[in-house]
Structures are given as C-alpha cells and as structure tokens.
PDB file of C-alpha atoms and ligand atoms in Angstrom:
ATOM      1  CA  MET A   1       8.080 -20.076   1.636  1.00 72.00           C
ATOM      2  CA  ILE A   2       6.194 -23.360   1.730  1.00 80.00           C
ATOM      3  CA  ARG A   3       4.093 -21.986   4.590  1.00 82.00           C
ATOM      4  CA  LEU A   4       3.220 -18.956   2.490  1.00 79.00           C
ATOM      5  CA  VAL A   5       2.102 -21.214  -0.343  1.00 83.00           C
ATOM      6  CA  ILE A   6      -0.021 -23.266   2.024  1.00 83.00           C
ATOM      7  CA  ALA A   7      -1.492 -20.082   3.505  1.00 78.00           C
ATOM      8  CA  ALA A   8      -2.255 -18.793   0.007  1.00 76.00           C
ATOM      9  CA  ILE A   9      -3.965 -22.058  -0.932  1.00 79.00           C
ATOM     10  CA  GLY A  10      -5.973 -21.855   2.283  1.00 80.00           C
ATOM     11  CA  LEU A  11      -7.086 -18.328   1.476  1.00 73.00           C
ATOM     12  CA  LEU A  12      -7.980 -19.330  -2.067  1.00 75.00           C
ATOM     13  CA  ALA A  13     -10.030 -22.196  -0.694  1.00 77.00           C
ATOM     14  CA  ALA A  14     -11.772 -19.691   1.578  1.00 77.00           C
ATOM     15  CA  GLY A  15     -12.843 -17.743  -1.495  1.00 78.00           C
ATOM     16  CA  ILE A  16     -10.267 -14.970  -1.317  1.00 78.00           C
ATOM     17  CA  SER A  17      -8.878 -14.108  -4.745  1.00 84.00           C
ATOM     18  CA  LEU A  18      -5.217 -13.967  -5.725  1.00 85.00           C
ATOM     19  CA  ALA A  19      -5.590 -10.223  -6.341  1.00 88.00           C
ATOM     20  CA  GLU A  20      -6.730  -9.747  -2.736  1.00 90.00           C
ATOM     21  CA  ILE A  21      -3.753 -11.746  -1.455  1.00 90.00           C
ATOM     22  CA  GLU A  22      -1.420  -9.617  -3.550  1.00 92.00           C
ATOM     23  CA  THR A  23      -3.044  -6.425  -2.242  1.00 95.00           C
ATOM     24  CA  GLN A  24      -2.645  -7.609   1.346  1.00 93.00           C
ATOM     25  CA  ALA A  25       1.008  -8.463   0.700  1.00 94.00           C
ATOM     26  CA  ILE A  26       1.601  -4.964  -0.692  1.00 96.00           C
ATOM     27  CA  ALA A  27      -0.218  -3.435   2.298  1.00 96.00           C
ATOM     28  CA  LEU A  28       2.023  -5.366   4.706  1.00 94.00           C
ATOM     29  CA  ASN A  29       4.983  -3.720   3.042  1.00 93.00           C
ATOM     30  CA  CYS A  30       3.368  -0.278   3.480  1.00 95.00           C
ATOM     31  CA  ARG A  31       2.661  -0.972   7.135  1.00 91.00           C
ATOM     32  CA  ASN A  32       6.297  -1.900   7.762  1.00 90.00           C
ATOM     33  CA  CYS A  33       7.096   1.772   7.403  1.00 92.00           C
ATOM     34  CA  HIS A  34       3.763   3.393   8.204  1.00 93.00           C
ATOM     35  CA  ALA A  35       3.386   1.873  11.645  1.00 84.00           C
ATOM     36  CA  ALA A  36       1.118   3.776  14.007  1.00 74.00           C
ATOM     37  CA  ASP A  37       3.956   4.451  16.462  1.00 73.00           C
ATOM     38  CA  SER A  38       6.537   5.711  13.989  1.00 69.00           C
ATOM     39  CA  SER A  39       7.667   9.239  14.754  1.00 76.00           C
ATOM     40  CA  GLU A  40       9.470   9.784  11.436  1.00 83.00           C
ATOM     41  CA  ILE A  41       6.918   8.554   8.932  1.00 90.00           C
ATOM     42  CA  PRO A  42       3.300   9.795   8.746  1.00 90.00           C
ATOM     43  CA  THR A  43       0.658   7.236   9.695  1.00 90.00           C
ATOM     44  CA  LEU A  44      -2.001   6.450   7.108  1.00 92.00           C
ATOM     45  CA  THR A  45      -4.765   5.797   9.604  1.00 88.00           C
ATOM     46  CA  ASN A  46      -6.586   9.104   9.147  1.00 90.00           C
ATOM     47  CA  LEU A  47      -6.497   9.160   5.369  1.00 94.00           C
ATOM     48  CA  SER A  48      -9.360   8.048   3.145  1.00 96.00           C
ATOM     49  CA  ALA A  49      -8.799   5.638   0.258  1.00 97.00           C
ATOM     50  CA  GLU A  50      -9.242   8.560  -2.179  1.00 97.00           C
ATOM     51  CA  GLN A  51      -6.583  10.647  -0.398  1.00 97.00           C
ATOM     52  CA  ILE A  52      -4.087   7.777  -0.337  1.00 98.00           C
ATOM     53  CA  ASN A  53      -4.729   6.914  -3.968  1.00 98.00           C
ATOM     54  CA  ARG A  54      -4.304  10.548  -5.089  1.00 98.00           C
ATOM     55  CA  MET A  55      -1.010  10.894  -3.205  1.00 98.00           C
ATOM     56  CA  LEU A  56       0.325   7.612  -4.576  1.00 98.00           C
ATOM     57  CA  LEU A  57      -0.451   8.688  -8.153  1.00 98.00           C
ATOM     58  CA  ASP A  58       1.142  12.090  -7.495  1.00 98.00           C
ATOM     59  CA  TYR A  59       4.264  10.415  -6.096  1.00 98.00           C
ATOM     60  CA  LYS A  60       4.367   8.124  -9.121  1.00 98.00           C
ATOM     61  CA  SER A  61       4.191  11.033 -11.576  1.00 98.00           C
ATOM     62  CA  ASP A  62       6.638  13.185  -9.529  1.00 98.00           C
ATOM     63  CA  LYS A  63       3.921  15.788  -8.921  1.00 98.00           C
ATOM     64  CA  LEU A  64       4.422  15.338  -5.198  1.00 97.00           C
ATOM     65  CA  PRO A  65       8.166  15.512  -4.481  1.00 95.00           C
ATOM     66  CA  ALA A  66       9.399  13.219  -1.699  1.00 96.00           C
ATOM     67  CA  THR A  67      12.294  10.966  -0.779  1.00 94.00           C
ATOM     68  CA  LEU A  68      11.057   7.378  -0.653  1.00 95.00           C
ATOM     69  CA  MET A  69       7.486   7.270  -1.884  1.00 97.00           C
ATOM     70  CA  PRO A  70       8.113   8.135  -5.561  1.00 98.00           C
ATOM     71  CA  ARG A  71      10.402   5.116  -5.836  1.00 97.00           C
ATOM     72  CA  ILE A  72       7.863   2.887  -4.119  1.00 97.00           C
ATOM     73  CA  ALA A  73       4.863   4.155  -6.100  1.00 98.00           C
ATOM     74  CA  LYS A  74       6.701   3.647  -9.394  1.00 98.00           C
ATOM     75  CA  GLY A  75       7.036  -0.039  -8.562  1.00 97.00           C
ATOM     76  CA  TYR A  76       3.283  -0.652  -8.831  1.00 97.00           C
ATOM     77  CA  SER A  77       0.637  -0.350 -11.537  1.00 97.00           C
ATOM     78  CA  ASP A  78      -2.145   2.231 -11.120  1.00 97.00           C
ATOM     79  CA  GLU A  79      -4.547  -0.661 -10.475  1.00 96.00           C
ATOM     80  CA  GLU A  80      -2.342  -2.040  -7.700  1.00 96.00           C
ATOM     81  CA  LEU A  81      -2.054   1.413  -6.108  1.00 98.00           C
ATOM     82  CA  LYS A  82      -5.838   1.850  -6.230  1.00 97.00           C
ATOM     83  CA  ALA A  83      -6.380  -1.583  -4.678  1.00 97.00           C
ATOM     84  CA  VAL A  84      -3.915  -0.977  -1.850  1.00 97.00           C
ATOM     85  CA  ALA A  85      -5.357   2.514  -1.209  1.00 97.00           C
ATOM     86  CA  ASP A  86      -8.848   1.000  -0.963  1.00 96.00           C
ATOM     87  CA  TYR A  87      -7.496  -1.620   1.428  1.00 95.00           C
ATOM     88  CA  LEU A  88      -5.622   0.832   3.682  1.00 95.00           C
ATOM     89  CA  GLY A  89      -8.026   3.779   3.523  1.00 94.00           C
ATOM     90  CA  ARG A  90     -10.028   4.831   6.581  1.00 85.00           C
ATOM     91  CA  ARG A  91     -13.534   3.416   6.572  1.00 74.00           C
TER      92      ARG A  91
HETATM   93  C1  HEC B   1      10.535   2.328   3.151  1.00 95.20           C
HETATM   94  C2  HEC B   1       9.488   2.941   3.950  1.00 95.20           C
HETATM   95  C3  HEC B   1       8.134   3.171   3.277  1.00 95.20           C
HETATM   96  C4  HEC B   1       7.333   2.236   2.675  1.00 95.20           C
HETATM   97  C5  HEC B   1       7.609   0.751   2.435  1.00 95.20           C
HETATM   98  C6  HEC B   1       6.120   2.930   2.302  1.00 95.20           C
HETATM   99  N1  HEC B   1       6.190   4.243   2.660  1.00 95.20           N
HETATM  100 FE1  HEC B   1       4.739   5.662   2.350  1.00 95.20          FE
HETATM  101  N2  HEC B   1       5.974   7.103   3.129  1.00 95.20           N
HETATM  102  C7  HEC B   1       7.260   6.883   3.583  1.00 95.20           C
HETATM  103  C8  HEC B   1       7.870   8.166   3.869  1.00 95.20           C
HETATM  104  C9  HEC B   1       9.296   8.385   4.408  1.00 95.20           C
HETATM  105  C10 HEC B   1       6.914   9.156   3.576  1.00 95.20           C
HETATM  106  C11 HEC B   1       7.091  10.687   3.619  1.00 95.20           C
HETATM  107  C12 HEC B   1       7.317  11.160   2.171  1.00 95.20           C
HETATM  108  C13 HEC B   1       8.667  10.709   1.643  1.00 95.20           C
HETATM  109  O1  HEC B   1       9.689  11.165   2.160  1.00 95.20           O
HETATM  110  O2  HEC B   1       8.719   9.868   0.704  1.00 95.20           O
HETATM  111  C14 HEC B   1       5.717   8.445   3.138  1.00 95.20           C
HETATM  112  C15 HEC B   1       4.517   9.064   2.795  1.00 95.20           C
HETATM  113  C16 HEC B   1       3.374   8.402   2.393  1.00 95.20           C
HETATM  114  C17 HEC B   1       2.080   9.014   2.180  1.00 95.20           C
HETATM  115  C18 HEC B   1       1.710  10.475   2.436  1.00 95.20           C
HETATM  116  C19 HEC B   1       1.187  10.564   3.881  1.00 95.20           C
HETATM  117  C20 HEC B   1       0.938  11.959   4.320  1.00 95.20           C
HETATM  118  O3  HEC B   1       0.089  12.122   5.200  1.00 95.20           O
HETATM  119  O4  HEC B   1       1.586  12.885   3.810  1.00 95.20           O
HETATM  120  C21 HEC B   1       1.237   8.046   1.755  1.00 95.20           C
HETATM  121  C22 HEC B   1      -0.249   8.196   1.386  1.00 95.20           C
HETATM  122  C23 HEC B   1       1.988   6.812   1.716  1.00 95.20           C
HETATM  123  N3  HEC B   1       3.288   7.055   2.116  1.00 95.20           N
HETATM  124  C24 HEC B   1       1.461   5.600   1.358  1.00 95.20           C
HETATM  125  C25 HEC B   1       2.198   4.414   1.276  1.00 95.20           C
HETATM  126  C26 HEC B   1       1.675   3.167   0.750  1.00 95.20           C
HETATM  127  C27 HEC B   1       0.248   2.949   0.272  1.00 95.20           C
HETATM  128  C28 HEC B   1       2.705   2.271   0.797  1.00 95.20           C
HETATM  129  C29 HEC B   1       2.709   0.836   0.286  1.00 95.20           C
HETATM  130  C30 HEC B   1       2.511   0.694  -1.168  1.00 95.20           C
HETATM  131  C31 HEC B   1       3.849   2.941   1.384  1.00 95.20           C
HETATM  132  N4  HEC B   1       3.498   4.241   1.646  1.00 95.20           N
HETATM  133  C32 HEC B   1       5.069   2.335   1.641  1.00 95.20           C
HETATM  134  C33 HEC B   1       7.867   5.654   3.763  1.00 95.20           C
HETATM  135  C34 HEC B   1       7.405   4.447   3.259  1.00 95.20           C
END
C-alpha cells in the first residue's frame, strides 16, 4: 500500500494526473482477464477504442447480454469506461 502511494506521488510529480492513474489501475484489472494468451476470454488487442467503448456501454445497459462484463461495466461511470476504452483501444 505504502509503495502504491509513493508510486502515485512519483507519477503525480512526473505530471501524470490522478485520473490517468485511476484509468491505468482500471486497465490493469481488465488485463487480468483479457490477457493475450487466454483461451477462454477474448483479447482486446484488435479492438479500437470506439469498439471497446460501445461494447462496454452496451454491457452496462444490458443491450449486450453476457456473463461477467455487465457486472463489471455497471461498476464504472460512463466517463471511466470511455477513459479506459481510449487507454486500451488499438492505436
Ligand atoms: C473477471 C474477468 C474479466 C474482467 C476483469 C474484465 N473482463 Fe471483459 N470480458 C470477460 C469475459 C468472460 C468476456 C466475454 C463476455 C462475458 O461473458 O461477459 C469479456 C468481454 C469483453 C469485451 C468484448 C470483447 C469481444 O471481442 O467480444 C470487451 C470489449 C471487454 N470485455 C472489455 C473489458 C474491459 C475494458 C475491462 C476492464 C474495465 C474488462 N473487460 C474486464 C471477462 C472480464
């Protein structure tokens, strides 16, 4: 915990905003499941930010039925979902 705080202060000092740190923390959580070598869970590597964002919003509003993602998407604001989609989307 203390290391995380020190790391966060370091990033802040380097000019990275708290919102960016939060987005990266959320993205780490996504990557836990969406690892490139997972055979069960689709990878996100070929999706654009727009595609990811659209799917997240559709999971959140139950337009896109699924097992895990609706629960996950409902845990974040639309702004957080957009930020994490921008971060994870293919460039
Ligand atoms: C607990 C594991 C888990 C976590 C954490 C997780 N996902 Fe998922 N994700 C899944 C599974 C499983 C699916 C397949 C749909 C379903 O069953 O919910 C999926 C599907 C998706 C899809 C659709 C991919 C496709 O090609 O159809 C997107 C986009 C996605 N997740 C984005 C995210 C993002 C962004 C996060 C982080 C906010 C995230 N996921 C966190 C397990 C996870």
